[in-house]
Short mmCIF file of C-alpha atoms and ligand atoms in Angstrom, two decimals:
data_model
loop_
_atom_site.label_atom_id
_atom_site.label_comp_id
_atom_site.label_asym_id
_atom_site.label_seq_id
_atom_site.Cartn_x
_atom_site.Cartn_y
_atom_site.Cartn_z
CA UNK A 1 -9.65 -11.25 16.34
CA UNK A 2 -6.72 -13.45 16.98
CA UNK A 3 -5.25 -16.11 14.67
CA UNK A 4 -6.69 -18.75 16.82
CA UNK A 5 -10.25 -17.22 16.70
CA UNK A 6 -9.92 -17.08 12.88
CA UNK A 7 -9.07 -20.83 12.75
CA UNK A 8 -12.12 -21.39 15.07
CA UNK A 9 -14.19 -19.36 12.69
CA UNK A 10 -12.99 -21.46 9.81
CA UNK A 11 -13.89 -24.63 11.67
CA UNK A 12 -17.33 -23.30 12.44
CA UNK A 13 -18.05 -22.52 8.77
CA UNK A 14 -16.87 -26.01 7.61
CA UNK A 15 -18.92 -27.54 10.43
CA UNK A 16 -22.07 -25.49 9.14
CA UNK A 17 -21.62 -26.89 5.73
CA UNK A 18 -20.08 -23.96 4.02
CA UNK A 19 -17.35 -24.74 1.45
CA UNK A 20 -14.50 -22.49 2.28
CA UNK A 21 -11.89 -21.54 -0.33
CA UNK A 22 -8.85 -19.56 0.46
CA UNK A 23 -5.06 -19.17 -0.41
CA UNK A 24 -2.73 -22.09 0.03
CA UNK A 25 0.96 -22.31 -0.67
CA UNK A 26 1.48 -25.46 -2.67
CA UNK A 27 4.90 -26.26 -3.92
CA UNK A 28 6.06 -22.71 -3.51
CA UNK A 29 3.10 -21.15 -5.38
CA UNK A 30 0.06 -19.32 -4.02
CA UNK A 31 -3.08 -21.08 -5.24
CA UNK A 32 -6.60 -20.99 -4.28
CA UNK A 33 -7.93 -24.35 -2.78
CA UNK A 34 -10.69 -25.65 -0.67
CA UNK A 35 -9.86 -25.61 3.11
CA UNK A 36 -11.00 -28.73 4.99
CA UNK A 37 -10.08 -27.81 8.59
CA UNK A 38 -9.58 -24.59 10.49
CA UNK A 39 -6.84 -26.13 12.56
CA UNK A 40 -3.53 -24.67 11.47
CA UNK A 41 -5.20 -22.43 8.88
CA UNK A 42 -3.17 -19.35 8.08
CA UNK A 43 -4.20 -16.42 5.98
CA UNK A 44 -1.75 -15.91 3.18
CA UNK A 45 -0.68 -12.24 2.69
CA UNK A 46 0.41 -12.71 -0.89
CA UNK A 47 -2.00 -12.74 -3.81
CA UNK A 48 -2.53 -15.87 -5.77
CA UNK A 49 -1.65 -15.77 -9.52
CA UNK A 50 -5.28 -16.60 -10.27
CA UNK A 51 -8.01 -14.48 -8.69
CA UNK A 52 -11.31 -15.57 -7.33
CA UNK A 53 -13.07 -14.55 -10.43
CA UNK A 54 -13.85 -18.17 -11.55
CA UNK A 55 -16.10 -18.67 -8.72
CA UNK A 56 -18.58 -16.15 -9.96
CA UNK A 57 -17.83 -16.44 -13.71
CA UNK A 58 -16.69 -19.88 -14.26
CA UNK A 59 -14.32 -20.52 -17.28
CA UNK A 60 -16.97 -22.81 -18.82
CA UNK A 61 -20.52 -22.67 -17.66
CA UNK A 62 -23.65 -24.44 -18.94
CA UNK A 63 -26.40 -21.94 -19.25
CA UNK A 64 -29.20 -24.00 -20.63
CA UNK A 65 -30.21 -27.10 -22.47
CA UNK A 66 -32.85 -27.67 -25.17
CA UNK A 67 -34.71 -30.81 -26.04
CA UNK A 68 -37.77 -31.19 -28.50
CA UNK A 69 -38.05 -27.36 -28.73
CA UNK A 70 -38.20 -27.01 -24.93
CA UNK A 71 -35.78 -25.54 -22.49
CA UNK A 72 -34.65 -27.91 -19.78
CA UNK A 73 -33.40 -26.54 -16.42
CA UNK A 74 -29.88 -26.79 -15.66
CA UNK A 75 -29.17 -28.07 -12.03
CA UNK A 76 -26.94 -25.74 -10.31
CA UNK A 77 -26.47 -26.86 -6.83
CA UNK A 78 -26.92 -24.02 -4.26
CA UNK A 79 -23.67 -24.60 -2.34
CA UNK A 80 -22.98 -22.02 0.28
CA UNK A 81 -19.51 -20.81 -0.53
CA UNK A 82 -17.07 -18.65 1.44
CA UNK A 83 -14.21 -16.88 -0.34
CA UNK A 84 -11.78 -16.20 2.37
CA UNK A 85 -8.83 -13.72 2.18
CA UNK A 86 -9.56 -11.75 -1.05
CA UNK A 87 -7.15 -8.98 -1.42
CA UNK A 88 -8.85 -5.46 -1.50
CA UNK A 89 -7.88 -4.90 -5.17
CA UNK A 90 -9.53 -8.41 -6.14
CA UNK A 91 -12.63 -7.13 -4.13
CA UNK A 92 -12.50 -3.99 -6.29
CA UNK A 93 -12.44 -6.40 -9.35
CA UNK A 94 -15.44 -8.39 -8.02
CA UNK A 95 -17.16 -5.09 -7.20
CA UNK A 96 -16.76 -4.04 -10.95
CA UNK A 97 -17.80 -7.55 -12.22
CA UNK A 98 -21.02 -7.23 -10.10
CA UNK A 99 -21.67 -4.01 -11.86
CA UNK A 100 -21.10 -5.44 -15.23
CA UNK A 101 -23.13 -8.65 -14.57
CA UNK A 102 -25.89 -6.71 -12.56
CA UNK A 103 -28.59 -8.23 -14.55
CA UNK A 104 -27.01 -11.61 -15.43
CA UNK A 105 -28.98 -14.30 -13.49
CA UNK A 106 -26.21 -16.81 -13.53
CA UNK A 107 -23.71 -14.42 -11.87
CA UNK A 108 -26.07 -12.96 -9.39
CA UNK A 109 -27.25 -16.48 -8.22
CA UNK A 110 -23.80 -17.34 -7.51
CA UNK A 111 -23.14 -14.08 -5.77
CA UNK A 112 -26.14 -14.67 -3.55
CA UNK A 113 -24.76 -18.05 -2.42
CA UNK A 114 -21.39 -16.66 -1.71
CA UNK A 115 -19.83 -14.86 1.33
CA UNK A 116 -16.89 -12.57 0.43
CA UNK A 117 -14.20 -12.21 3.14
CA UNK A 118 -11.63 -9.69 2.25
CA UNK A 119 -8.30 -8.90 3.83
CA UNK A 120 -5.47 -6.16 3.64
CA UNK A 121 -2.71 -5.07 5.88
CA UNK A 122 -3.68 -2.23 8.36
CA UNK A 123 -2.44 1.04 6.78
CA UNK A 124 0.60 2.37 8.72
CA UNK A 125 -0.53 5.93 9.13
CA UNK A 126 -3.51 7.24 10.99
CA UNK A 127 -4.56 9.45 8.10
CA UNK A 128 -4.25 6.56 5.57
CA UNK A 129 -6.22 4.46 7.92
CA UNK A 130 -9.18 6.75 7.88
CA UNK A 131 -8.85 7.24 4.02
CA UNK A 132 -8.82 3.49 3.49
CA UNK A 133 -12.05 3.06 5.27
CA UNK A 134 -13.78 6.20 3.74
CA UNK A 135 -12.42 5.99 0.16
CA UNK A 136 -11.84 2.27 -0.23
CA UNK A 137 -13.84 -0.01 2.20
CA UNK A 138 -17.10 1.81 1.73
CA UNK A 139 -17.00 1.25 -1.99
CA UNK A 140 -16.29 -2.45 -1.88
CA UNK A 141 -18.69 -5.31 -1.94
CA UNK A 142 -17.73 -7.61 0.94
CA UNK A 143 -19.49 -9.41 3.78
CA UNK A 144 -16.60 -9.43 6.20
CA UNK A 145 -13.21 -7.68 6.00
CA UNK A 146 -10.04 -8.48 7.92
CA UNK A 147 -7.44 -5.78 8.53
CA UNK A 148 -4.43 -7.55 9.60
CA UNK A 149 -1.55 -6.49 11.80
CA UNK A 150 1.48 -8.30 12.85
CA UNK A 151 3.30 -7.78 16.04
CA UNK A 152 6.28 -9.82 17.03
CA UNK A 153 5.17 -12.56 14.52
CA UNK A 154 1.80 -12.45 16.20
CA UNK A 155 -1.00 -11.88 13.71
CA UNK A 156 -4.29 -10.28 14.71
CA UNK A 157 -7.24 -8.76 12.89
CA UNK A 158 -9.62 -5.77 13.05
CA UNK A 159 -12.83 -6.91 11.68
CA UNK A 160 -15.47 -5.03 9.57
CA UNK A 161 -18.75 -6.20 8.38
CA UNK A 162 -20.15 -4.97 5.05
CA UNK A 163 -23.49 -6.73 4.94
CA UNK A 164 -26.25 -8.12 7.21
CA UNK A 165 -25.21 -11.59 6.11
CA UNK A 166 -21.60 -10.79 7.35
CA UNK A 167 -23.02 -9.55 10.67
CA UNK A 168 -25.33 -12.54 11.20
CA UNK A 169 -22.62 -14.98 10.61
CA UNK A 170 -20.31 -13.43 13.14
CA UNK A 171 -23.16 -12.99 15.65
CA UNK A 172 -23.98 -16.73 15.26
CA UNK A 173 -20.39 -17.57 15.70
CA UNK A 174 -20.49 -15.55 18.83
CA UNK A 175 -18.07 -12.79 17.88
CA UNK A 176 -19.27 -9.25 18.49
CA UNK A 177 -16.03 -7.01 18.24
CA UNK A 178 -16.61 -5.69 14.72
CA UNK A 179 -17.39 -2.45 13.21
CA UNK A 180 -20.14 -2.15 10.42
CA UNK A 181 -19.29 -0.29 7.30
CA UNK A 182 -22.43 0.74 5.20
CA UNK A 183 -21.84 -0.09 1.38
CA UNK A 184 -21.98 3.37 -0.28
CA UNK A 185 -22.19 1.90 -3.78
CA UNK A 186 -19.27 1.00 -6.13
CA UNK A 187 -18.31 4.55 -7.03
CA UNK A 188 -17.27 7.49 -4.76
CA UNK A 189 -19.67 10.52 -5.08
CA UNK A 190 -17.07 12.49 -7.03
CA UNK A 191 -16.69 9.72 -9.60
CA UNK A 192 -13.32 9.24 -11.42
CA UNK A 193 -10.36 11.24 -10.07
CA UNK A 194 -8.38 13.49 -12.14
CA UNK A 195 -5.69 10.98 -13.03
CA UNK A 196 -8.34 8.51 -14.22
CA UNK A 197 -10.02 11.20 -16.28
CA UNK A 198 -6.87 12.42 -17.86
CA UNK A 199 -5.92 8.88 -18.67
CA UNK A 200 -9.05 8.44 -20.70
CA UNK A 201 -7.96 11.42 -22.90
CA UNK A 202 -4.41 10.28 -23.07
CA UNK A 203 -5.13 6.75 -24.22
CA UNK A 204 -7.55 8.01 -26.87
CA UNK A 205 -4.92 10.56 -28.13
CA UNK A 206 -2.15 7.75 -28.21
CA UNK A 207 -4.16 5.66 -30.76
CA UNK A 208 -1.81 4.97 -33.73
CA UNK A 209 1.26 6.30 -31.97
CA UNK A 210 4.72 4.73 -31.56
CA UNK A 211 4.04 2.75 -28.43
CA UNK A 212 1.34 0.64 -30.16
CA UNK A 213 3.59 -0.12 -33.16
CA UNK A 214 6.30 -1.37 -30.72
CA UNK A 215 3.81 -3.51 -28.86
CA UNK A 216 2.47 -4.92 -32.20
CA UNK A 217 6.06 -6.28 -32.65
CA UNK A 218 6.44 -7.70 -29.12
CA UNK A 219 2.88 -9.12 -28.34
CA UNK A 220 2.30 -12.71 -29.56
CA UNK A 221 -1.41 -12.59 -28.96
CA UNK A 222 -1.28 -15.43 -26.50
CA UNK A 223 -4.09 -13.93 -24.31
CA UNK A 224 -2.47 -15.07 -21.07
CA UNK A 225 -2.81 -11.46 -19.79
CA UNK A 226 -6.53 -11.39 -20.14
CA UNK A 227 -7.00 -14.93 -18.73
CA UNK A 228 -5.24 -14.10 -15.34
CA UNK A 229 -6.76 -10.56 -15.27
CA UNK A 230 -9.34 -10.29 -12.40
CA UNK A 231 -11.45 -7.70 -14.38
CA UNK A 232 -11.47 -9.31 -17.84
CA UNK A 233 -14.92 -10.63 -18.47
CA UNK A 234 -15.40 -11.31 -22.29
CA UNK A 235 -16.92 -14.65 -23.12
CA UNK A 236 -18.24 -16.50 -26.11
CA UNK A 237 -21.43 -18.55 -26.33
CA UNK A 238 -21.72 -21.85 -28.04
CA UNK A 239 -24.28 -24.48 -28.67
CA UNK A 240 -23.11 -28.14 -28.67
CA UNK A 241 -25.38 -31.08 -29.88
CA UNK A 242 -25.22 -33.94 -27.37
CA UNK A 243 -27.31 -36.90 -28.40
CA UNK A 244 -31.01 -35.55 -28.44
CA UNK A 245 -30.02 -32.28 -26.72
CA UNK A 246 -28.48 -29.00 -27.45
CA UNK A 247 -26.24 -27.61 -24.67
CA UNK A 248 -25.67 -23.88 -24.54
CA UNK A 249 -22.48 -22.83 -22.80
CA UNK A 250 -20.52 -19.69 -22.18
CA UNK A 251 -16.77 -19.75 -21.96
CA UNK A 252 -14.12 -17.20 -21.25
CA UNK A 253 -12.73 -15.60 -24.37
CA UNK A 254 -10.00 -13.19 -24.96
CA UNK A 255 -9.80 -10.05 -27.31
CA UNK A 256 -6.22 -11.26 -28.23
CA UNK A 257 -7.55 -14.17 -30.10
CA UNK A 258 -7.88 -13.46 -33.85
CA UNK A 259 -11.31 -14.98 -34.10
CA UNK A 260 -12.73 -12.86 -31.25
CA UNK A 261 -13.78 -9.95 -33.44
CA UNK A 262 -14.71 -11.94 -36.44
CA UNK A 263 -18.09 -11.56 -37.99
CA UNK A 264 -19.73 -13.29 -40.86
CA UNK A 265 -17.92 -12.73 -44.10
CA UNK A 266 -14.66 -13.25 -42.26
CA UNK A 267 -14.32 -9.54 -41.46
CA UNK A 268 -12.31 -8.89 -38.20
CA UNK A 269 -12.88 -5.64 -36.40
CA UNK A 270 -9.60 -6.12 -34.66
CA UNK A 271 -7.42 -7.16 -37.59
CA UNK A 272 -3.90 -6.71 -36.30
CA UNK A 273 -1.98 -7.21 -32.95
CA UNK A 274 -1.74 -3.41 -32.72
CA UNK A 275 -5.51 -3.08 -32.92
CA UNK A 276 -6.02 -5.78 -30.40
CA UNK A 277 -3.62 -4.63 -27.72
CA UNK A 278 -4.86 -1.01 -28.12
CA UNK A 279 -8.37 -2.31 -27.82
CA UNK A 280 -7.46 -4.04 -24.50
CA UNK A 281 -6.05 -0.90 -22.99
CA UNK A 282 -8.89 1.21 -24.45
CA UNK A 283 -11.50 -1.11 -22.75
CA UNK A 284 -9.80 -0.89 -19.33
CA UNK A 285 -8.95 2.79 -19.29
CA UNK A 286 -11.58 4.40 -21.52
CA UNK A 287 -14.70 2.38 -22.12
CA UNK A 288 -15.09 0.80 -18.69
CA UNK A 289 -14.41 4.10 -16.73
CA UNK A 290 -16.90 5.87 -18.93
CA UNK A 291 -19.61 3.35 -18.42
CA UNK A 292 -19.06 2.25 -14.76
CA UNK A 293 -17.18 5.38 -13.41
CA UNK A 294 -14.34 3.01 -12.24
CA UNK A 295 -11.22 1.91 -14.04
CA UNK A 296 -11.14 -1.60 -15.60
CA UNK A 297 -7.81 -2.31 -14.09
CA UNK A 298 -7.11 -2.80 -10.37
CA UNK A 299 -3.35 -2.65 -10.65
CA UNK A 300 -2.61 -6.25 -9.54
CA UNK A 301 0.27 -6.75 -11.84
CA UNK A 302 -0.83 -10.40 -12.82
CA UNK A 303 -0.76 -9.55 -16.60
CA UNK A 304 2.88 -8.39 -16.33
CA UNK A 305 3.95 -11.48 -14.26
CA UNK A 306 2.61 -13.95 -16.94
CA UNK A 307 3.51 -12.08 -20.13
CA UNK A 308 5.96 -14.17 -22.13
CA UNK A 309 6.91 -10.96 -24.10
CA UNK A 310 7.71 -9.00 -21.02
CA UNK A 311 5.10 -6.41 -21.55
CA UNK A 312 4.61 -4.36 -18.45
CA UNK A 313 1.24 -2.46 -18.16
CA UNK A 314 2.40 -0.17 -15.42
CA UNK A 315 5.34 0.96 -17.60
CA UNK A 316 3.19 1.37 -20.53
CA UNK A 317 0.65 3.50 -18.74
CA UNK A 318 3.46 5.69 -17.48
CA UNK A 319 4.82 6.23 -21.00
CA UNK A 320 1.45 6.91 -22.43
CA UNK A 321 0.89 9.50 -19.67
CA UNK A 322 4.27 11.13 -20.37
CA UNK A 323 4.21 11.07 -24.14
CA UNK A 324 0.58 12.31 -24.70
S1 SF4 B 401 -2.82 -5.16 -13.65
FE1 SF4 B 401 -3.09 -6.40 -15.43
S2 SF4 B 401 -4.02 -8.27 -14.56
FE2 SF4 B 401 -4.23 -6.72 -13.07
S3 SF4 B 401 -6.33 -5.75 -13.26
FE3 SF4 B 401 -4.80 -4.51 -14.48
S4 SF4 B 401 -4.89 -5.40 -16.63
FE4 SF4 B 401 -5.85 -6.84 -15.19
S1 SF4 B 402 0.43 -11.96 -22.27
FE1 SF4 B 402 1.75 -10.48 -23.41
S2 SF4 B 402 2.19 -11.52 -25.22
FE2 SF4 B 402 0.38 -12.58 -24.40
S3 SF4 B 402 -1.33 -11.39 -25.32
FE3 SF4 B 402 -0.96 -10.49 -23.30
S4 SF4 B 402 0.43 -8.76 -23.92
FE4 SF4 B 402 0.49 -10.04 -25.65
#
């Protein structure tokens, strides 16, 4: 597919009442914004600071309302939405979230109304190319995937479909030159690899060690890392009285906030910064891998980019591996 054909596809989607969201460079920053015309649309190769997570798991979502002891339905418009240009590690994150929220009707309803269009550069070597399809694409949830290649400033795309919806959309648009990849589930048959398995042991062994004491002094519990993280999914639920109704909402929460682990009697299960930061790593590299057979971190680097204390997750993981 050429760049021009991609622009025509975007125009076709908009004409057919899809709301298309993709990356846009605004004042030098890569953000996600709605696209209103296909003309001049360009796929942005850089990842945006905020991921597409908010489209499936909004920062604040009304779940239900109660009036006179009865539940009143919440109107959530069934808008057909396209998320266009999701980087493959953000697709990994969405694949994990769709496991975690497998039985959550709010998340699943949004997912049903959404088409996920991923992207990544074409792997340079032939063997990496095959590995990419077999080890990565087969285990990602997407409808369409664009492998981009650039030649003398000319961009073109190799197209894969990952669902019947994706195939139907391209067929209706009149584009047939795609390959279908059958989704083989979120996890490769062999489960976690050796490195991921050994990290479970090493993080567990490191509890109480020097690294966490050092991080205890550096981290200011601002929670920025968990807000930008595409795989963090903790939320809190609150009931708000609004005139004659009670509105139940769920909002993003962060395990770095002191009140996150508070229970009645003012007891906090995570009572110090050391406990909180260890818990964050433990969740991503021990508990999520054990429960879902996939890591809770997709290595996007966003947490490091926003941390005001200069805490670098990749360096910390390297150190934990070396010291344990
Ligand atoms: S690198 Fe940081 S922000 Fe990205 S997935 Fe891992 S923990 Fe989350
Ligand atoms: S962004 Fe940095 S300082 Fe803030 S909570 Fe995360 S690790 Fe701590």
